[in-house]
PDB file of C-alpha atoms in Angstrom:
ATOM      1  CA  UNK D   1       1.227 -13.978  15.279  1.00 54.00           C
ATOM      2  CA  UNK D   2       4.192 -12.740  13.208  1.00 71.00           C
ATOM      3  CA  UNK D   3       2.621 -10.302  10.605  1.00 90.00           C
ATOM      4  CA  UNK D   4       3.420 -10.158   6.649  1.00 95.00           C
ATOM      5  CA  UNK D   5       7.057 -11.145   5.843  1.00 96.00           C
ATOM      6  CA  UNK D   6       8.611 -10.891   2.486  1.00 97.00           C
ATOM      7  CA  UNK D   7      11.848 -11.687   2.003  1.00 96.00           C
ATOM      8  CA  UNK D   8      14.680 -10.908   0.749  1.00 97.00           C
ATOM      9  CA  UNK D   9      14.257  -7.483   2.099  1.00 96.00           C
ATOM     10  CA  UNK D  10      16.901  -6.138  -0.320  1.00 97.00           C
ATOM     11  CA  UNK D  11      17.603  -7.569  -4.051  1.00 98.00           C
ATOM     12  CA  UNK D  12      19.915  -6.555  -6.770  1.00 98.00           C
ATOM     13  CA  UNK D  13      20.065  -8.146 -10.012  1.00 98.00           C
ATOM     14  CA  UNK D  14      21.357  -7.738 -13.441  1.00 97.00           C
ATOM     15  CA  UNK D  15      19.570  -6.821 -16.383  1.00 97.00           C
ATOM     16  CA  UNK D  16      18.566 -10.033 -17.675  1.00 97.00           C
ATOM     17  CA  UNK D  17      18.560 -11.848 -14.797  1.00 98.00           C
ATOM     18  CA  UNK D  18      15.677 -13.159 -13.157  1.00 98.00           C
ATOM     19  CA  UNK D  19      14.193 -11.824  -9.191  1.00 98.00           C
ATOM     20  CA  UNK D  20      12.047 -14.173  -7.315  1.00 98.00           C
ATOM     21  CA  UNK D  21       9.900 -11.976  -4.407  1.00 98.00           C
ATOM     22  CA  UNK D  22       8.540 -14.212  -1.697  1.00 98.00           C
ATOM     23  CA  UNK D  23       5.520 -13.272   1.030  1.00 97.00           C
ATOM     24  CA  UNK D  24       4.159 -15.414   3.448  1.00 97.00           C
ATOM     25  CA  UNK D  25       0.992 -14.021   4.977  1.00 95.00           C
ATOM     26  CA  UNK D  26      -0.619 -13.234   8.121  1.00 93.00           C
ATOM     27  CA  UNK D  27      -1.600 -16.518  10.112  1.00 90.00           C
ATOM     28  CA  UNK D  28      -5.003 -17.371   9.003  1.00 87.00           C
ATOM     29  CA  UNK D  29      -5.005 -15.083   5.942  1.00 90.00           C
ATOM     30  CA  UNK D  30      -5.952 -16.552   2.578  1.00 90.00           C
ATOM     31  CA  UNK D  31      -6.211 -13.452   0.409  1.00 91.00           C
ATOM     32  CA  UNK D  32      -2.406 -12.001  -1.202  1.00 93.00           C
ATOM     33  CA  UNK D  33      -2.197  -8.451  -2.756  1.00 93.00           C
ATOM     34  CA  UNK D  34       0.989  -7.679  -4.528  1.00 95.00           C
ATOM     35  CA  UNK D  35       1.592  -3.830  -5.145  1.00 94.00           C
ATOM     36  CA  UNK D  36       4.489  -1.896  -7.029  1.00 95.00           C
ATOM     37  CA  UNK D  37       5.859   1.641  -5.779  1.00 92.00           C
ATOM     38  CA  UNK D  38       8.112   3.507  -8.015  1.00 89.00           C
ATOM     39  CA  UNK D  39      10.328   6.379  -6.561  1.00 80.00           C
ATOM     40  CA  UNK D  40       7.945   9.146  -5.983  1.00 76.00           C
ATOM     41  CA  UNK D  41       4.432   7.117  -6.488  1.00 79.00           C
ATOM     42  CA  UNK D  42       2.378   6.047  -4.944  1.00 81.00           C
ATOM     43  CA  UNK D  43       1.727   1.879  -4.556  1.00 86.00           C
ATOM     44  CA  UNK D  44       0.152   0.807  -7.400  1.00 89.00           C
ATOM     45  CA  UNK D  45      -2.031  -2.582  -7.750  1.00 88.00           C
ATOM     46  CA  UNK D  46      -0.394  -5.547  -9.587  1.00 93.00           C
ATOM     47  CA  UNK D  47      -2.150  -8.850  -8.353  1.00 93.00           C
ATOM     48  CA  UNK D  48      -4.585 -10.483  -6.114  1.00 91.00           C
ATOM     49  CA  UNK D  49      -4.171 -14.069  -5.535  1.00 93.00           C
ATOM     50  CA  UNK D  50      -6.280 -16.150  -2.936  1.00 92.00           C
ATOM     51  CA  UNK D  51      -4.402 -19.989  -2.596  1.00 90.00           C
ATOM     52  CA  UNK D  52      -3.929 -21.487  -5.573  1.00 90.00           C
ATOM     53  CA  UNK D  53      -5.725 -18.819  -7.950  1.00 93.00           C
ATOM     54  CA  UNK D  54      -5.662 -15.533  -8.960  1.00 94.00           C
ATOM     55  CA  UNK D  55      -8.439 -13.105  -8.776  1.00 89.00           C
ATOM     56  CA  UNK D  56      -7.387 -10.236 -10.599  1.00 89.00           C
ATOM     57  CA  UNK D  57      -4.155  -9.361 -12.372  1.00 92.00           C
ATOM     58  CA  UNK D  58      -5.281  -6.535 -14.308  1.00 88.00           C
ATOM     59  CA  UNK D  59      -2.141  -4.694 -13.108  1.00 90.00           C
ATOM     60  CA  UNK D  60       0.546  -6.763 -13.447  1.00 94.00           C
ATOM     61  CA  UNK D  61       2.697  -5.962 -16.940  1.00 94.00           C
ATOM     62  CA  UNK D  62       1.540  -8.383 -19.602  1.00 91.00           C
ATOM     63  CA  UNK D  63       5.085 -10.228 -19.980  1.00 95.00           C
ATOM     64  CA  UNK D  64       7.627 -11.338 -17.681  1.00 97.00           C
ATOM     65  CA  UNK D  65       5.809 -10.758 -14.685  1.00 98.00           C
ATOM     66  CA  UNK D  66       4.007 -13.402 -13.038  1.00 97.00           C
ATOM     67  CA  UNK D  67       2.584 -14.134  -9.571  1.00 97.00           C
ATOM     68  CA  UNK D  68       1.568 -17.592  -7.810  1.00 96.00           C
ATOM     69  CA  UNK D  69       0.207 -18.514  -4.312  1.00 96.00           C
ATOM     70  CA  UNK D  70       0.377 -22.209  -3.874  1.00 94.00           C
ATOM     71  CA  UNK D  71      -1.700 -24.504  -1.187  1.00 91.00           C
ATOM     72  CA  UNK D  72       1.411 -24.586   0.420  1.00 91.00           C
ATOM     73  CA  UNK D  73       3.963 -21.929   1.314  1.00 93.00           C
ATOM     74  CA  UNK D  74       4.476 -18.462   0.356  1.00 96.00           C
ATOM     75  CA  UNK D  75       3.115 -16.386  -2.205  1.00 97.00           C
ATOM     76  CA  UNK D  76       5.727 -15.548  -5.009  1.00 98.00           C
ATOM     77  CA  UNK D  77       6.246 -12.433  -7.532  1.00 98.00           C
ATOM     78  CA  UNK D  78       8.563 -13.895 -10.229  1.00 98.00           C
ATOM     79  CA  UNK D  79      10.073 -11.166 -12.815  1.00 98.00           C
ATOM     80  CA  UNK D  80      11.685 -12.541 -15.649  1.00 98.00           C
ATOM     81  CA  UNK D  81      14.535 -10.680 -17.643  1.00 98.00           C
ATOM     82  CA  UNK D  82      14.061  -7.881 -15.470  1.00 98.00           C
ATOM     83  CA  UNK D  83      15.034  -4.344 -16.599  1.00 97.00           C
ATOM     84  CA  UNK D  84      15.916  -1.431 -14.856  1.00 95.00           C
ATOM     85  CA  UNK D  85      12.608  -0.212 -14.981  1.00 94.00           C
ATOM     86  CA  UNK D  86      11.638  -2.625 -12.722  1.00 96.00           C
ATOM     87  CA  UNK D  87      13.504  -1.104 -10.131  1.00 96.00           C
ATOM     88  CA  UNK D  88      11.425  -0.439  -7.043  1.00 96.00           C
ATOM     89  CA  UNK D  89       9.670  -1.585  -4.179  1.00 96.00           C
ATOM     90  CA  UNK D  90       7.205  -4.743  -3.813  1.00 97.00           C
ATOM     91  CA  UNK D  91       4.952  -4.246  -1.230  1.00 96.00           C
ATOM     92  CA  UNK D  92       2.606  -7.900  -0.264  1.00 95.00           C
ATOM     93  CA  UNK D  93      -0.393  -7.412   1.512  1.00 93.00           C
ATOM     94  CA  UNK D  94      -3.007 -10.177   2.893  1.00 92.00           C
ATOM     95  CA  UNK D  95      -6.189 -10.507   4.390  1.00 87.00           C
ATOM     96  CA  UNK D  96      -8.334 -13.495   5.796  1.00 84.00           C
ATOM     97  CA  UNK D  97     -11.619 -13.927   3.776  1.00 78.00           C
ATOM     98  CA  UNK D  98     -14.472 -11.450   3.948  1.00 70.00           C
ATOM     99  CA  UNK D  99     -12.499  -8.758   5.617  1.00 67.00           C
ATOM    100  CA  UNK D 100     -11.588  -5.461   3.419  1.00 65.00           C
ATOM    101  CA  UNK D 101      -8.769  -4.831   5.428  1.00 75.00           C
ATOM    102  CA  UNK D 102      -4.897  -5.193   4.505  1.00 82.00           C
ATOM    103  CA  UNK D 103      -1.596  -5.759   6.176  1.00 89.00           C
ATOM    104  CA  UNK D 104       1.315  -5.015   4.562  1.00 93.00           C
ATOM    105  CA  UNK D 105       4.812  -6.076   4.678  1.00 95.00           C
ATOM    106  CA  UNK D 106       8.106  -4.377   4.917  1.00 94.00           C
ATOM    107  CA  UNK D 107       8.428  -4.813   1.129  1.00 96.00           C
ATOM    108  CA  UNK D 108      11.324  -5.636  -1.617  1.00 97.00           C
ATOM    109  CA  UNK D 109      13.653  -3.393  -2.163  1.00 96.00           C
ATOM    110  CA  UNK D 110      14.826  -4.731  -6.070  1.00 97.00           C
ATOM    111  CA  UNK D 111      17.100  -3.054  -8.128  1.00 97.00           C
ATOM    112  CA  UNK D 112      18.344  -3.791 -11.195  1.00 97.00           C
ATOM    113  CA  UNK D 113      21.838  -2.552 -11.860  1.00 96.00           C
TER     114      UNK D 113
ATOM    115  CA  UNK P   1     -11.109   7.072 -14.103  1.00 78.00           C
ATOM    116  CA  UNK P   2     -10.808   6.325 -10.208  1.00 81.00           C
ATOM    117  CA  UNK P   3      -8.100   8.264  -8.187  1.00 88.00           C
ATOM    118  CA  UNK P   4      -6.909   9.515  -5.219  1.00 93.00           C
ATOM    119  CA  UNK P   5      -5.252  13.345  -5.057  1.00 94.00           C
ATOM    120  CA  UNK P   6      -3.382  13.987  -1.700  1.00 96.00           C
ATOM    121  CA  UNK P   7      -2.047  17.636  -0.522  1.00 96.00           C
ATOM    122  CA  UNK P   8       0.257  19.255   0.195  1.00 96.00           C
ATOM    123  CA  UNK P   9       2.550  17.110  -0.890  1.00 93.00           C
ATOM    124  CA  UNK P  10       5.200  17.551   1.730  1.00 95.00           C
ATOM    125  CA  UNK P  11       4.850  19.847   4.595  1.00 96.00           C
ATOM    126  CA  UNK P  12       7.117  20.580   7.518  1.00 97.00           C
ATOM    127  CA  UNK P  13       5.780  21.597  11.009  1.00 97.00           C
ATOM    128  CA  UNK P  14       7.767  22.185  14.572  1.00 97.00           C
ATOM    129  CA  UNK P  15       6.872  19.424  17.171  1.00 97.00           C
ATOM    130  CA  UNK P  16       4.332  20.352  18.946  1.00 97.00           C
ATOM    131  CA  UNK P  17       2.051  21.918  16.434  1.00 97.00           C
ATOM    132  CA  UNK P  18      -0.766  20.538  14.896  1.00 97.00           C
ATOM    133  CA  UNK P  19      -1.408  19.723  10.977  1.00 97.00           C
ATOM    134  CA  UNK P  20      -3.980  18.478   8.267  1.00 98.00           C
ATOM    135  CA  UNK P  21      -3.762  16.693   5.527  1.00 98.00           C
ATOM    136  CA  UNK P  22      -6.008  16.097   2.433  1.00 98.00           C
ATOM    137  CA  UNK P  23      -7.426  13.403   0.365  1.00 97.00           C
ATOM    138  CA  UNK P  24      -9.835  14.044  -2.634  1.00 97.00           C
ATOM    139  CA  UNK P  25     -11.182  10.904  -4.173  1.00 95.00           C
ATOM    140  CA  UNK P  26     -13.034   9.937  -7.738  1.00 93.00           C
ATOM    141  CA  UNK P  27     -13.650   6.399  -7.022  1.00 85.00           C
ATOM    142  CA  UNK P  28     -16.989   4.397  -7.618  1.00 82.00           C
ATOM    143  CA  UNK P  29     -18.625   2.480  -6.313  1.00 83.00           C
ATOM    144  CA  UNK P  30     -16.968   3.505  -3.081  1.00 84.00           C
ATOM    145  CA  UNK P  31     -16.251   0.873  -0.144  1.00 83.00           C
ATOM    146  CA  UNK P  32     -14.659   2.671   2.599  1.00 88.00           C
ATOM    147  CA  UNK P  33     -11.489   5.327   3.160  1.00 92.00           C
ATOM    148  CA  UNK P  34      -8.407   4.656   4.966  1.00 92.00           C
ATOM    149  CA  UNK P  35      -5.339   6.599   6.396  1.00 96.00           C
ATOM    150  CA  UNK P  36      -2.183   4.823   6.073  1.00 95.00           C
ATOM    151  CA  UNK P  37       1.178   6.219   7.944  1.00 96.00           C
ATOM    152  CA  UNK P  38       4.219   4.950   6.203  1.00 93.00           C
ATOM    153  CA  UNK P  39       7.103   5.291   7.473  1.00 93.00           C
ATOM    154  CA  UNK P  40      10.876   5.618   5.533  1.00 87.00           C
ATOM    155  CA  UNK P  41      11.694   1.843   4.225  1.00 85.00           C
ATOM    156  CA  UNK P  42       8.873   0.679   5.887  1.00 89.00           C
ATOM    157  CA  UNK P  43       5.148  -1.262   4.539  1.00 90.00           C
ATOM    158  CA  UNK P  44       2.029   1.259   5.352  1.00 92.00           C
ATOM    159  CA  UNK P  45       0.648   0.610   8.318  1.00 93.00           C
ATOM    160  CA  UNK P  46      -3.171   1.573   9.002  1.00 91.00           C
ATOM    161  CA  UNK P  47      -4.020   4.483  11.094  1.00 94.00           C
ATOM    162  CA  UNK P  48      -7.636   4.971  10.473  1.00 91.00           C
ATOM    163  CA  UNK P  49     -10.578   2.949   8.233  1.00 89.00           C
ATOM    164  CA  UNK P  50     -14.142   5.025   7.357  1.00 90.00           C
ATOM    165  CA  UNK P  51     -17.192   3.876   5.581  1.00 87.00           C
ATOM    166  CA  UNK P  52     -19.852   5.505   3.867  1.00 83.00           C
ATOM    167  CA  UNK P  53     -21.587   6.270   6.868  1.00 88.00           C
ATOM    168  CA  UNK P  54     -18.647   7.470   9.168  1.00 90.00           C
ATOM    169  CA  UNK P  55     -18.035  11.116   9.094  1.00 92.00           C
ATOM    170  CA  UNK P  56     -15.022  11.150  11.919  1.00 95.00           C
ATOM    171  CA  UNK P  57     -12.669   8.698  13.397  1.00 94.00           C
ATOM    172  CA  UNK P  58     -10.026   9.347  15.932  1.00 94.00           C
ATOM    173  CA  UNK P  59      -7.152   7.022  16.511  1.00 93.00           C
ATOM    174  CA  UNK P  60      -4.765   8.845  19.772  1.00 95.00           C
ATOM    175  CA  UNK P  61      -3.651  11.933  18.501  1.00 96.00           C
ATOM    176  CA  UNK P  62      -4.971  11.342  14.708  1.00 96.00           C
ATOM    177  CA  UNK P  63      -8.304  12.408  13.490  1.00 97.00           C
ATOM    178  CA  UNK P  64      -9.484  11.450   9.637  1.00 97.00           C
ATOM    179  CA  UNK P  65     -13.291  12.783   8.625  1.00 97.00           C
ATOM    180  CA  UNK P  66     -14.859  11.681   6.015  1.00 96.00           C
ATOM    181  CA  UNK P  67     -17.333  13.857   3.829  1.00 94.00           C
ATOM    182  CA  UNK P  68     -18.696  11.290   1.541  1.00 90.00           C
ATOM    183  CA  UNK P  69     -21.004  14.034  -0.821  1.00 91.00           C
ATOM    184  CA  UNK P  70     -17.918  15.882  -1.760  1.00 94.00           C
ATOM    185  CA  UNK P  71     -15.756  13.383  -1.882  1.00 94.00           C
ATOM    186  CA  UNK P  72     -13.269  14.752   0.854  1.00 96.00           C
ATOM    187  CA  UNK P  73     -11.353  13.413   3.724  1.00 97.00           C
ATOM    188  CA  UNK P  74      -8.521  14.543   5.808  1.00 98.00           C
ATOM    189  CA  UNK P  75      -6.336  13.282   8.245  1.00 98.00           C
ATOM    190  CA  UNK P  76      -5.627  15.983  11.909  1.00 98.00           C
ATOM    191  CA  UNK P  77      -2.697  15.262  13.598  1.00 97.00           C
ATOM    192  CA  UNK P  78      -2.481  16.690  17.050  1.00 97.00           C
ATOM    193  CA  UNK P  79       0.558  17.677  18.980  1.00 97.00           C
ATOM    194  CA  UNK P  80       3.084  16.543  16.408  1.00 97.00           C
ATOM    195  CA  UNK P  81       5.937  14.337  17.826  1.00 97.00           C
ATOM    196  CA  UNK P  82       9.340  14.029  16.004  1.00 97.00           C
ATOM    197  CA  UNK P  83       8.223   9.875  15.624  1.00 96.00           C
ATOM    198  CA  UNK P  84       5.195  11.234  13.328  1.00 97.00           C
ATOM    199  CA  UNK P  85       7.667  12.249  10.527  1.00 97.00           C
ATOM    200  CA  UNK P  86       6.066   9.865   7.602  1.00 96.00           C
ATOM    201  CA  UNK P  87       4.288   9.788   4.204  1.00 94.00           C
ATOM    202  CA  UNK P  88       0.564   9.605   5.013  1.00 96.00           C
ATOM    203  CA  UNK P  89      -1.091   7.745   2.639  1.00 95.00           C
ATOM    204  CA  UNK P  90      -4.723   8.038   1.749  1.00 95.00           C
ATOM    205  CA  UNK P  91      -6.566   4.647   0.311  1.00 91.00           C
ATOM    206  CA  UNK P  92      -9.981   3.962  -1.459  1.00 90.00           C
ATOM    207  CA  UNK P  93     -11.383   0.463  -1.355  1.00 86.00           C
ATOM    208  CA  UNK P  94     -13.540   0.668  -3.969  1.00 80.00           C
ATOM    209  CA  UNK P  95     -16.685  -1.980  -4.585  1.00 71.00           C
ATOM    210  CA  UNK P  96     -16.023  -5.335  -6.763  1.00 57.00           C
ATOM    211  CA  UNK P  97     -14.660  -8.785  -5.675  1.00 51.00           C
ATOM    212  CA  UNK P  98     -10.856  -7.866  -5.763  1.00 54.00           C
ATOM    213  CA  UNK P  99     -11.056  -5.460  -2.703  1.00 62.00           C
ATOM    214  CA  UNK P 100      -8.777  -3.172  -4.862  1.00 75.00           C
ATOM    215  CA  UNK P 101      -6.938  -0.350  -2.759  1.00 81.00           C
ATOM    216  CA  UNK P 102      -6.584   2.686  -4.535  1.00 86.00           C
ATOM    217  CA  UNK P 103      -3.621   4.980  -3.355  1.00 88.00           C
ATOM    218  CA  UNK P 104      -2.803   8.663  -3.072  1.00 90.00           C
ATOM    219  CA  UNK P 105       0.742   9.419  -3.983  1.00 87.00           C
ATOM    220  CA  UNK P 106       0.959  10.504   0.149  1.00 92.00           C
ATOM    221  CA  UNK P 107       1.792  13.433   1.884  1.00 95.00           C
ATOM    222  CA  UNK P 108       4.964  13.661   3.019  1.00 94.00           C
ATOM    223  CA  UNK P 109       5.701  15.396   6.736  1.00 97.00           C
ATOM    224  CA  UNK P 110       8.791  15.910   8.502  1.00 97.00           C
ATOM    225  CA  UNK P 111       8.745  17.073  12.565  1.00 97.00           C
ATOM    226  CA  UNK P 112      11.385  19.044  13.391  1.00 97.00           C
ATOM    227  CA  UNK P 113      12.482  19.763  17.001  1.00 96.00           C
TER     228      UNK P 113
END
């Protein structure tokens, strides 16, 4: 049972531009957490998607950020225009139903040069 | 406003010595507690998960306790090897739906020989 995989592990992209951050959860597991860690933070909460909706988004950034996790295939961050704040990593989490604990992945290295 | 203070917020130790870290939480309504080791360019992996009514865990050579009055936990690490160099990471699950994590900014420790 391969465990959370996001991919691409590393992204750079121009200001402008658009970054598209893909995780594919646990076997099994139909919860998706998406979390943000600036340099020197901590991982803060953007989304929580279970398939096809999402729970709570109360931290992602009202525009150009959006999140999806479709019946089929992987869960994906999309950042529009992206800026160089944006720079940092994506971490993905999942869980199955009715279980409080959380597996990350190895995250998404973006920056925005 | 829920949060999660960690200290020190770096700390270096020789192998083979012990060390504890901190974790003071103002989260409500709380779920349960967790220790997460993450290591450089890595996703947090768990080390340790407490609830309400769990005052000490042990996981090898790591110890978290849990004093749920004050509000305090901490994480012992026993007989440091040069593999536990890491930010530890100290998470709140706090009560709701979403199964929100709420992160400490992590306490950074470095083994040296």
């Amino acid at each position: 049972n391969a465990g959370v995989m996001q991919n691409p592990r590393h992204l750079v992209r121009r200001r402008g531009q658009e970054a598209r951050l893909r995780c594919s959860p646990m076997k099994g597991h139909s919860h998706v957490y998406w979390y943000r860690q600036l340099p020197e933070e901590g991982l803060k909460f953007m989304v929580y998607l279970q398939k096809e909706n999402i729970i709570d988004e109360s931290g992602m950034p009202k525009e150009r950020f959006s999140a999806e996790f479709p019946k089929e295939g992987p869960s994906i961050l999309r950042i529009q225009q992206v800026v160089r704040g944006d720079s940092a990593a994506y971490f993905c989490a999942s869980s199955p139903p009715g279980v409080s604990e959380a597996f990350f992945g190895q995250g998404t290295r973006l920056t925005v040069v | 406003k829920n949060q999660v203070e960690q200290s020190p917020q770096s700390l270096i130790i020789l192998e083979g010595k012990n060390c504890t870290l901190q974790c003071n939480y103002t989260v409500s309504p709380f779920s349960n507690l967790r220790w997460y080791k993450q290591d450089t360019g890595r996703g947090p992996v768990s080390l340790t998960i407490m609830t309400f009514s769990e005052n000490t865990k042990s996981n090898g050579r790591y110890t978290a306790t849990l004093d749920a009055d004050t509000k305090q936990s901490s994480l012992h690490i026993t007989a440091s090897q040069l593999s536990d160099s890491a930010s530890y990471i100290c998470v709140v699950t706090y009560g709701g739906a979403t199964n929100k994590l709420i992160f400490g900014t992590g306490t950074l420790l470095a083994v040296q020989p």
